[in-house]
CSV table of C-alpha atoms and ligand atoms in Angstrom, one decimal:
chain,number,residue,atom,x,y,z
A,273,UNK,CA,40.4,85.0,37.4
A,274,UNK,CA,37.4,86.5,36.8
A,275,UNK,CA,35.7,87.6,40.4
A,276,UNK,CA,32.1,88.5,39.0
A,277,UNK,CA,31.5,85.4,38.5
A,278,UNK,CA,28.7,83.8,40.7
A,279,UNK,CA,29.7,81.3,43.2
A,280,UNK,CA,27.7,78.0,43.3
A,281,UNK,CA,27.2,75.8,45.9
A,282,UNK,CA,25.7,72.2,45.7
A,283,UNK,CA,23.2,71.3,48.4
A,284,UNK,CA,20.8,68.2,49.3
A,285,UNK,CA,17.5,69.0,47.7
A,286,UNK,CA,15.3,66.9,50.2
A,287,UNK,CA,16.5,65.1,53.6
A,288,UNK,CA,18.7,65.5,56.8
A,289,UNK,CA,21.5,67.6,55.4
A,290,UNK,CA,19.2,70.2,54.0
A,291,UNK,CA,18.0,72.1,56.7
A,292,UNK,CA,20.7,72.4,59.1
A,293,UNK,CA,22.9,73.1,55.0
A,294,UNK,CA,19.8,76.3,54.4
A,295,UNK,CA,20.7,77.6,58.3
A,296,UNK,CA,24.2,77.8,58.2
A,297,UNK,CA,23.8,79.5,54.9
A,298,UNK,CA,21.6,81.8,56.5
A,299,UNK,CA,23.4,82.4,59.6
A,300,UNK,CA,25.8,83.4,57.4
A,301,UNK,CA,23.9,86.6,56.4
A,302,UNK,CA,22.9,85.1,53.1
A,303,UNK,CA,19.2,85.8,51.8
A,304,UNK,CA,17.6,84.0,49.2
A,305,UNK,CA,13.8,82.4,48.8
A,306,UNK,CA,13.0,78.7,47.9
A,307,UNK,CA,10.2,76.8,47.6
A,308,UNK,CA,9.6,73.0,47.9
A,309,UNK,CA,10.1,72.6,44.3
A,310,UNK,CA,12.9,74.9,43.7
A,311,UNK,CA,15.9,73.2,42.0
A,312,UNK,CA,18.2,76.5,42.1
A,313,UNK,CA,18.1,79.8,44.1
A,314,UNK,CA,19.5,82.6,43.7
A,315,UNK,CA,21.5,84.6,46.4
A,316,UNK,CA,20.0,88.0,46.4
A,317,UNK,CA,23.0,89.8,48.5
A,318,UNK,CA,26.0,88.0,48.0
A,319,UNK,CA,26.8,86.6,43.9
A,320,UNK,CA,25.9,82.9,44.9
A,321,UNK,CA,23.4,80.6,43.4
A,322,UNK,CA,22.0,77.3,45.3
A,323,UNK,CA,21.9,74.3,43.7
A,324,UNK,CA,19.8,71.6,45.1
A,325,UNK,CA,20.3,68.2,44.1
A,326,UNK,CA,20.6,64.6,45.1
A,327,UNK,CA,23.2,64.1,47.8
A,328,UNK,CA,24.5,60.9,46.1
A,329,UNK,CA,25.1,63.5,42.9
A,330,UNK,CA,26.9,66.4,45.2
A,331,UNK,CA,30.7,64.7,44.8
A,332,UNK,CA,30.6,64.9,41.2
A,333,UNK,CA,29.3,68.1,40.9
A,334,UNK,CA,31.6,69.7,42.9
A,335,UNK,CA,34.4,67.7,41.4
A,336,UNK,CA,33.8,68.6,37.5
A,337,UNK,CA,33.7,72.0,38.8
A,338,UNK,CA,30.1,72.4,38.1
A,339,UNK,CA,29.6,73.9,41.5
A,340,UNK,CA,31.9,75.7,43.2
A,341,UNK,CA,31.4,74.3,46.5
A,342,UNK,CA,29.3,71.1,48.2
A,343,UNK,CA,27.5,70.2,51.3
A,344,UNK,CA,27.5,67.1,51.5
A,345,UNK,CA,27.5,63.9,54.1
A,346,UNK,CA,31.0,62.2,54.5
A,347,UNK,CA,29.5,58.9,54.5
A,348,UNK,CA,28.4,59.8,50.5
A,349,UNK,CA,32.6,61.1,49.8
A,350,UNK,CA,33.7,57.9,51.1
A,351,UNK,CA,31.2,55.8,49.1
A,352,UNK,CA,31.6,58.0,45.7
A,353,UNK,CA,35.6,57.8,46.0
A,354,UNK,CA,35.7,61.1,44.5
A,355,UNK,CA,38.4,63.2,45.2
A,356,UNK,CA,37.0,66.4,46.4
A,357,UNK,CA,38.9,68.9,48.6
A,358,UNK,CA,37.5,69.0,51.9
A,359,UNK,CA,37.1,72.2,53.1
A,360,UNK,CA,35.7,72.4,56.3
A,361,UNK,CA,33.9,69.8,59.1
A,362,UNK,CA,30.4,71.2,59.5
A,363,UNK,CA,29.3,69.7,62.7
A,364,UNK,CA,26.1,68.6,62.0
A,365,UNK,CA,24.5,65.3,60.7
A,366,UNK,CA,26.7,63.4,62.7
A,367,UNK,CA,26.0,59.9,62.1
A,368,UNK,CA,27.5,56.3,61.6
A,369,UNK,CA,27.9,53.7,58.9
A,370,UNK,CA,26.9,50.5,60.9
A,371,UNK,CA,26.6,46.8,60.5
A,372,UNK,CA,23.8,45.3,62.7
A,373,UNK,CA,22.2,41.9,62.8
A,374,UNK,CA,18.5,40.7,64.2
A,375,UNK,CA,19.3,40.6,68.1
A,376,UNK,CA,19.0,36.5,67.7
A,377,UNK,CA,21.7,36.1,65.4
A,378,UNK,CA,24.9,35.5,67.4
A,379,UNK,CA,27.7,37.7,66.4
A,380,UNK,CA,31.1,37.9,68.4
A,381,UNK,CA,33.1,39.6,65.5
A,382,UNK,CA,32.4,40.5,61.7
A,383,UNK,CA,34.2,37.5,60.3
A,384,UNK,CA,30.2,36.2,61.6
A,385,UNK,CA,29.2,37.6,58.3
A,386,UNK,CA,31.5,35.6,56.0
A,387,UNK,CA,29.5,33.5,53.2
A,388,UNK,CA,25.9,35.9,54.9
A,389,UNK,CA,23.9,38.3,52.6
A,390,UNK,CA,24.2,42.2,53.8
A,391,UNK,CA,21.5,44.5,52.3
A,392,UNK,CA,22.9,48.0,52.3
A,393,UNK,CA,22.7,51.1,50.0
A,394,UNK,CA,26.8,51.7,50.7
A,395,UNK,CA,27.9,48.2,48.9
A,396,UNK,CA,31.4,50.5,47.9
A,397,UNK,CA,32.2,51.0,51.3
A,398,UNK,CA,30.8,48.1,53.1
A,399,UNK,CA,33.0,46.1,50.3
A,400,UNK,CA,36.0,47.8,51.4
A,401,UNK,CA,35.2,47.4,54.9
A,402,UNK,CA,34.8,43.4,54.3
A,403,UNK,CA,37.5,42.7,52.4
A,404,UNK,CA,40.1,44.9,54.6
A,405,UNK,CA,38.7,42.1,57.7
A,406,UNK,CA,38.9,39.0,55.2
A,407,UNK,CA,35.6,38.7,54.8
A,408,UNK,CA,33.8,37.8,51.8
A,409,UNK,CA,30.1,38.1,51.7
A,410,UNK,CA,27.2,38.8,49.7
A,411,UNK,CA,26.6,42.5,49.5
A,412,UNK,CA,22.9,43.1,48.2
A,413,UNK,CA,22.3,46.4,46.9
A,414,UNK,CA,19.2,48.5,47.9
A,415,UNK,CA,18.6,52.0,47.8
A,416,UNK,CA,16.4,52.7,50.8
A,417,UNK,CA,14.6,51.2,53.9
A,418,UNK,CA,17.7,48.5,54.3
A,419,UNK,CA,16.4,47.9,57.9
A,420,UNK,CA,13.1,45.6,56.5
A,421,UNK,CA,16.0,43.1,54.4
A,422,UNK,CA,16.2,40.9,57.7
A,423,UNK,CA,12.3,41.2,58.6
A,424,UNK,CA,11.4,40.1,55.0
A,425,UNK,CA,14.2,37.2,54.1
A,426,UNK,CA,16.2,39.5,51.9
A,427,UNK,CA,19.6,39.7,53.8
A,428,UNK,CA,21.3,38.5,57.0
A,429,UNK,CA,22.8,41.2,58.1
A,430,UNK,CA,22.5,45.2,57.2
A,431,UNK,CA,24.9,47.9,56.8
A,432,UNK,CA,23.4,51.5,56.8
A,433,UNK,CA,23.4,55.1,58.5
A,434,UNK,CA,22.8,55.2,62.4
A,435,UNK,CA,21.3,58.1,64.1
A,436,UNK,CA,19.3,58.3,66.8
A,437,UNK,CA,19.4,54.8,66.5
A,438,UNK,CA,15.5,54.1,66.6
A,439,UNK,CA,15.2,52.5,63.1
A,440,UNK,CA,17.6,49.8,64.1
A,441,UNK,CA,15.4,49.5,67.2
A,442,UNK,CA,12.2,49.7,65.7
A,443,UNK,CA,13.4,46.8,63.3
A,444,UNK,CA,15.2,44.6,66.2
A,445,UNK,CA,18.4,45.0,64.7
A,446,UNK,CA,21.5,45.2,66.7
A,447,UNK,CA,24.5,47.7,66.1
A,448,UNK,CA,27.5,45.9,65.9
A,449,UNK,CA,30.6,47.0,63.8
A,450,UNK,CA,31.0,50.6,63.1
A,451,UNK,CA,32.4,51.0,59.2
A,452,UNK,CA,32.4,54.9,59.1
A,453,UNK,CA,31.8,57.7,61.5
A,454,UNK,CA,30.2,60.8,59.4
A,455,UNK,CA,29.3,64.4,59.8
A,456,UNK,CA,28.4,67.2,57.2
A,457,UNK,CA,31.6,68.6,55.2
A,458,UNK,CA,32.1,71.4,53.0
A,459,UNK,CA,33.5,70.1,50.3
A,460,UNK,CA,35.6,72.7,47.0
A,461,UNK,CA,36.2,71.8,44.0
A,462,UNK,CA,39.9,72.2,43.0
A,463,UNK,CA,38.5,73.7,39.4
A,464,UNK,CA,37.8,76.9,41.9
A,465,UNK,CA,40.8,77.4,44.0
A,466,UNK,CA,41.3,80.5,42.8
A,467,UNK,CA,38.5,82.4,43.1
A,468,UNK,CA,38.2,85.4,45.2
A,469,UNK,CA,34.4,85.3,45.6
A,470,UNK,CA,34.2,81.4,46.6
A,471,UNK,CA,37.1,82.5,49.4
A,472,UNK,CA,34.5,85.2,50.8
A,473,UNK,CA,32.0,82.6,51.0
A,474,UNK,CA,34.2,79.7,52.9
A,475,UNK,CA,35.4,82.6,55.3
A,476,UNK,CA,31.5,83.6,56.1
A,477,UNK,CA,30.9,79.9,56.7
A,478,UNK,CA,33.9,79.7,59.0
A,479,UNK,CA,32.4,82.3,60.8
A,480,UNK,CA,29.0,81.8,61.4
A,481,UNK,CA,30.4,77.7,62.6
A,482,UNK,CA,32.3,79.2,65.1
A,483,UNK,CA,29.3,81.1,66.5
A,484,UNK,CA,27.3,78.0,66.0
A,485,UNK,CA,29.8,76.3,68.3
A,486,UNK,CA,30.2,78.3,70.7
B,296,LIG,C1,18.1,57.1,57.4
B,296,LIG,C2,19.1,55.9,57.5
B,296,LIG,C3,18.6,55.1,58.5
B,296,LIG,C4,17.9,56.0,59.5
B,296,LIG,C5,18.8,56.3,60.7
B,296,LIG,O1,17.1,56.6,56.7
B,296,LIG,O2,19.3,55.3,56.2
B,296,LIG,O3,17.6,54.2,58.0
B,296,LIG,O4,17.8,57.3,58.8
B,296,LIG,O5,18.3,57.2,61.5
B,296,LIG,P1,17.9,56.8,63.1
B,296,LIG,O6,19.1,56.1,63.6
B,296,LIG,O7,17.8,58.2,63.7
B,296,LIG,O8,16.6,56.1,63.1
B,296,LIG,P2,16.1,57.6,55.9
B,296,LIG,O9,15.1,58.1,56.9
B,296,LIG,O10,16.9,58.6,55.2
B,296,LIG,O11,15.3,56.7,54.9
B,296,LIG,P3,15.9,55.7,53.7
B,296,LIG,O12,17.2,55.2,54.2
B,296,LIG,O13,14.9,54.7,53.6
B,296,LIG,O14,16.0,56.6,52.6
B,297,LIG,ZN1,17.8,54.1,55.8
Protein backbone atom coordinates (compact mmCIF):
# COMPACT_ATOMS: atom_id res chain seq x y z
CA UNK A 1 0.00 0.00 0.00
CA UNK A 2 1.52 2.99 -0.81
CA UNK A 3 -0.35 6.07 1.20
CA UNK A 4 1.47 8.98 -0.82
CA UNK A 5 -0.22 8.30 -3.51
CA UNK A 6 -2.76 10.97 -4.70
CA UNK A 7 -6.35 10.12 -4.47
CA UNK A 8 -8.50 10.84 -7.55
CA UNK A 9 -11.84 11.43 -7.88
CA UNK A 10 -13.99 11.42 -11.07
CA UNK A 11 -16.49 14.27 -11.40
CA UNK A 12 -19.10 15.62 -14.17
CA UNK A 13 -17.31 18.15 -16.15
CA UNK A 14 -20.43 20.30 -17.16
CA UNK A 15 -24.20 19.80 -15.86
CA UNK A 16 -26.45 19.21 -12.73
CA UNK A 17 -24.13 16.96 -10.74
CA UNK A 18 -21.25 19.33 -10.93
CA UNK A 19 -21.97 22.03 -8.76
CA UNK A 20 -23.67 20.61 -5.94
CA UNK A 21 -20.27 17.49 -6.64
CA UNK A 22 -17.56 21.04 -6.32
CA UNK A 23 -19.60 22.06 -2.87
CA UNK A 24 -19.63 19.10 -1.09
CA UNK A 25 -15.98 18.89 -1.97
CA UNK A 26 -15.57 22.09 -0.70
CA UNK A 27 -17.51 21.87 2.36
CA UNK A 28 -15.36 19.32 2.96
CA UNK A 29 -12.43 21.73 3.68
CA UNK A 30 -10.89 20.91 0.29
CA UNK A 31 -9.25 23.87 -1.76
CA UNK A 32 -8.50 23.74 -5.25
CA UNK A 33 -9.09 26.37 -8.40
CA UNK A 34 -10.78 25.41 -11.78
CA UNK A 35 -11.72 27.17 -14.60
CA UNK A 36 -14.38 26.43 -17.22
CA UNK A 37 -11.98 24.66 -19.24
CA UNK A 38 -10.13 22.75 -16.70
CA UNK A 39 -10.19 18.94 -17.31
CA UNK A 40 -8.21 18.13 -13.91
CA UNK A 41 -7.49 20.06 -10.63
CA UNK A 42 -5.39 19.63 -8.35
CA UNK A 43 -6.18 19.54 -4.49
CA UNK A 44 -3.87 21.97 -2.93
CA UNK A 45 -4.33 20.77 0.92
CA UNK A 46 -5.30 17.30 0.90
CA UNK A 47 -3.21 14.76 -1.90
CA UNK A 48 -6.34 14.60 -4.34
CA UNK A 49 -6.64 15.50 -7.86
CA UNK A 50 -10.25 16.20 -9.70
CA UNK A 51 -10.98 14.76 -12.71
CA UNK A 52 -13.72 16.12 -14.70
CA UNK A 53 -15.22 14.19 -17.36
CA UNK A 54 -18.41 13.03 -19.04
CA UNK A 55 -20.89 11.54 -16.54
CA UNK A 56 -21.73 8.74 -19.03
CA UNK A 57 -17.67 7.94 -18.73
CA UNK A 58 -17.57 8.20 -14.63
CA UNK A 59 -18.58 4.16 -14.20
CA UNK A 60 -15.76 3.09 -16.12
CA UNK A 61 -13.36 5.21 -14.76
CA UNK A 62 -13.87 4.40 -11.40
CA UNK A 63 -14.16 0.81 -12.25
CA UNK A 64 -10.72 0.18 -14.11
CA UNK A 65 -9.38 1.93 -11.20
CA UNK A 66 -8.43 4.97 -13.09
CA UNK A 67 -9.95 7.11 -10.42
CA UNK A 68 -10.14 6.35 -7.11
CA UNK A 69 -13.55 7.44 -6.42
CA UNK A 70 -16.81 8.81 -8.69
CA UNK A 71 -19.63 11.16 -8.34
CA UNK A 72 -21.90 10.17 -10.37
CA UNK A 73 -25.89 9.99 -11.02
CA UNK A 74 -27.47 6.50 -10.18
CA UNK A 75 -29.65 6.70 -13.15
CA UNK A 76 -25.95 6.49 -15.39
CA UNK A 77 -24.81 3.07 -12.82
CA UNK A 78 -27.94 1.44 -13.71
CA UNK A 79 -27.68 2.20 -17.45
CA UNK A 80 -23.68 1.42 -17.70
CA UNK A 81 -24.29 -2.01 -15.69
CA UNK A 82 -20.91 -1.49 -14.28
CA UNK A 83 -20.20 -2.85 -11.16
CA UNK A 84 -18.94 -0.14 -9.07
CA UNK A 85 -19.05 -0.18 -5.19
CA UNK A 86 -21.31 2.27 -4.00
CA UNK A 87 -20.08 4.14 -1.32
CA UNK A 88 -22.28 6.48 -0.14
CA UNK A 89 -26.04 8.18 -1.20
CA UNK A 90 -25.22 11.87 -1.77
CA UNK A 91 -28.60 13.52 -1.45
CA UNK A 92 -28.59 15.62 -4.13
CA UNK A 93 -29.83 15.44 -7.89
CA UNK A 94 -32.63 13.57 -6.99
CA UNK A 95 -34.49 12.83 -9.99
CA UNK A 96 -36.56 10.06 -11.94
CA UNK A 97 -36.26 7.92 -14.96
CA UNK A 98 -39.85 8.38 -16.50
CA UNK A 99 -41.94 7.27 -19.32
CA UNK A 100 -44.48 9.97 -20.51
CA UNK A 101 -46.72 10.21 -23.43
CA UNK A 102 -48.35 13.50 -25.28
CA UNK A 103 -51.43 14.16 -22.74
CA UNK A 104 -53.82 12.89 -25.90
CA UNK A 105 -52.49 9.64 -26.06
CA UNK A 106 -54.54 7.36 -23.81
CA UNK A 107 -52.41 5.27 -21.51
CA UNK A 108 -54.01 3.14 -18.63
CA UNK A 109 -50.79 0.90 -18.16
CA UNK A 110 -47.29 0.50 -19.99
CA UNK A 111 -48.35 -2.61 -21.88
CA UNK A 112 -49.92 0.85 -23.99
CA UNK A 113 -46.53 1.05 -25.36
CA UNK A 114 -46.24 -2.43 -26.84
CA UNK A 115 -45.44 -2.41 -30.80
CA UNK A 116 -44.92 2.12 -30.04
CA UNK A 117 -41.56 3.83 -30.77
CA UNK A 118 -39.89 5.35 -27.37
CA UNK A 119 -37.10 7.95 -27.90
CA UNK A 120 -34.88 7.89 -24.93
CA UNK A 121 -31.10 8.34 -24.22
CA UNK A 122 -31.34 5.21 -21.41
CA UNK A 123 -32.40 2.41 -24.25
CA UNK A 124 -30.34 -0.16 -21.55
CA UNK A 125 -32.59 0.50 -18.92
CA UNK A 126 -35.77 1.35 -20.54
CA UNK A 127 -35.12 -2.19 -22.40
CA UNK A 128 -34.99 -3.86 -19.11
CA UNK A 129 -37.79 -2.10 -17.86
CA UNK A 130 -39.92 -3.26 -21.01
CA UNK A 131 -39.16 -6.48 -21.23
CA UNK A 132 -39.43 -7.23 -17.26
CA UNK A 133 -43.53 -5.92 -18.04
CA UNK A 134 -43.80 -8.05 -21.44
CA UNK A 135 -43.45 -5.42 -23.50
CA UNK A 136 -41.79 -5.21 -26.67
CA UNK A 137 -41.30 -1.92 -28.36
CA UNK A 138 -39.25 0.12 -30.42
CA UNK A 139 -36.59 1.87 -28.41
CA UNK A 140 -35.01 4.84 -30.50
CA UNK A 141 -31.89 5.99 -29.28
CA UNK A 142 -31.03 9.80 -28.86
CA UNK A 143 -28.65 11.50 -26.87
CA UNK A 144 -30.31 14.63 -25.80
CA UNK A 145 -33.61 16.81 -25.97
CA UNK A 146 -35.82 13.33 -25.98
CA UNK A 147 -38.84 15.56 -25.04
CA UNK A 148 -39.13 17.21 -28.96
CA UNK A 149 -39.30 13.06 -30.43
CA UNK A 150 -43.30 13.27 -29.94
CA UNK A 151 -43.56 17.06 -31.14
CA UNK A 152 -41.57 16.20 -34.31
CA UNK A 153 -42.98 12.47 -35.35
CA UNK A 154 -39.86 10.74 -34.12
CA UNK A 155 -41.35 8.54 -31.26
CA UNK A 156 -44.64 7.76 -29.37
CA UNK A 157 -43.72 7.80 -26.27
CA UNK A 158 -40.36 9.15 -24.21
CA UNK A 159 -38.38 7.84 -21.47
CA UNK A 160 -35.92 10.29 -19.82
CA UNK A 161 -34.82 12.16 -16.49
CA UNK A 162 -37.65 14.13 -14.50
CA UNK A 163 -36.99 17.01 -12.38
CA UNK A 164 -38.71 19.72 -11.74
CA UNK A 165 -40.83 18.33 -14.11
CA UNK A 166 -41.15 21.55 -16.47
CA UNK A 167 -39.56 20.00 -19.62
CA UNK A 168 -42.29 17.39 -19.71
CA UNK A 169 -44.71 20.29 -19.22
CA UNK A 170 -43.30 22.58 -21.54
CA UNK A 171 -43.45 19.70 -24.27
CA UNK A 172 -47.16 18.38 -23.18
CA UNK A 173 -45.91 15.26 -22.12
CA UNK A 174 -47.41 13.32 -19.40
CA UNK A 175 -45.47 11.31 -16.60
CA UNK A 176 -46.64 8.05 -16.37
CA UNK A 177 -44.44 5.02 -15.41
CA UNK A 178 -41.61 5.69 -13.13
CA UNK A 179 -38.47 3.15 -14.37
CA UNK A 180 -35.84 4.46 -11.88
CA UNK A 181 -35.78 6.81 -8.92
CA UNK A 182 -31.98 8.45 -8.79
CA UNK A 183 -29.90 10.66 -6.69
CA UNK A 184 -26.04 11.39 -6.67
CA UNK A 185 -23.82 8.42 -5.27
CA UNK A 186 -20.33 8.17 -4.45
CA UNK A 187 -19.18 5.52 -6.09
CA UNK A 188 -15.12 3.47 -5.15
CA UNK A 189 -13.49 1.55 -7.13
CA UNK A 190 -12.65 -1.86 -5.62
CA UNK A 191 -8.93 -1.43 -7.38
CA UNK A 192 -8.64 1.12 -4.12
CA UNK A 193 -10.06 -0.59 -1.19
CA UNK A 194 -7.06 -0.39 0.49
CA UNK A 195 -5.96 2.84 0.48
CA UNK A 196 -5.51 4.87 3.58
CA UNK A 197 -5.66 8.22 1.88
CA UNK A 198 -9.01 7.49 -0.29
CA UNK A 199 -10.49 6.35 3.44
CA UNK A 200 -9.59 9.95 4.79
CA UNK A 201 -11.42 11.36 1.90
CA UNK A 202 -14.84 9.07 2.08
CA UNK A 203 -14.80 9.94 6.02
CA UNK A 204 -14.51 13.95 5.20
CA UNK A 205 -17.42 13.42 2.80
CA UNK A 206 -19.38 11.54 5.42
CA UNK A 207 -18.95 14.38 7.33
CA UNK A 208 -19.56 17.40 5.72
CA UNK A 209 -23.22 15.18 4.38
CA UNK A 210 -24.18 14.99 7.69
CA UNK A 211 -23.90 18.75 8.26
CA UNK A 212 -25.48 19.22 4.92
CA UNK A 213 -28.41 17.29 6.25
CA UNK A 214 -28.91 18.42 9.16
C1 LIG B 1 -32.45 16.99 -18.35
C2 LIG B 1 -33.29 15.76 -18.57
C3 LIG B 1 -34.65 16.34 -18.85
C4 LIG B 1 -34.67 17.59 -17.99
C5 LIG B 1 -35.47 17.33 -16.75
O1 LIG B 1 -32.14 17.50 -19.58
O2 LIG B 1 -32.77 14.99 -19.62
O3 LIG B 1 -34.79 16.68 -20.21
O4 LIG B 1 -33.32 17.88 -17.64
O5 LIG B 1 -35.48 18.42 -15.88
P1 LIG B 1 -36.84 19.11 -15.42
O6 LIG B 1 -37.81 18.04 -15.08
O7 LIG B 1 -36.41 19.90 -14.21
O8 LIG B 1 -37.30 19.99 -16.55
P2 LIG B 1 -30.90 18.45 -19.81
O9 LIG B 1 -31.25 19.83 -19.42
O10 LIG B 1 -29.71 17.85 -19.14
O11 LIG B 1 -30.76 18.42 -21.38
P3 LIG B 1 -30.51 17.17 -22.38
O12 LIG B 1 -31.23 15.98 -21.85
O13 LIG B 1 -31.04 17.65 -23.69
O14 LIG B 1 -29.03 16.97 -22.36
ZN1 LIG C 1 -33.22 15.75 -21.37
Amino acid sequence: MNTNQRVKIALQKKGRLNDDSLTLLKQCGLSFSLNASSLIAECTNFPLDLILIRDDDIPSVVNSGVADLGIVGENVLYENVVACFISQNLGFCDCRLSIAVPSQIPYSSVSALQGKRIATSYPRSLGRYLTANGVEADIINISGSVEVAPRIGMADAICDLVSSGRTLRENNLIEKDIVLESEAVLIRSRQSLSSRTTDELIAKIQIAQCGRAI
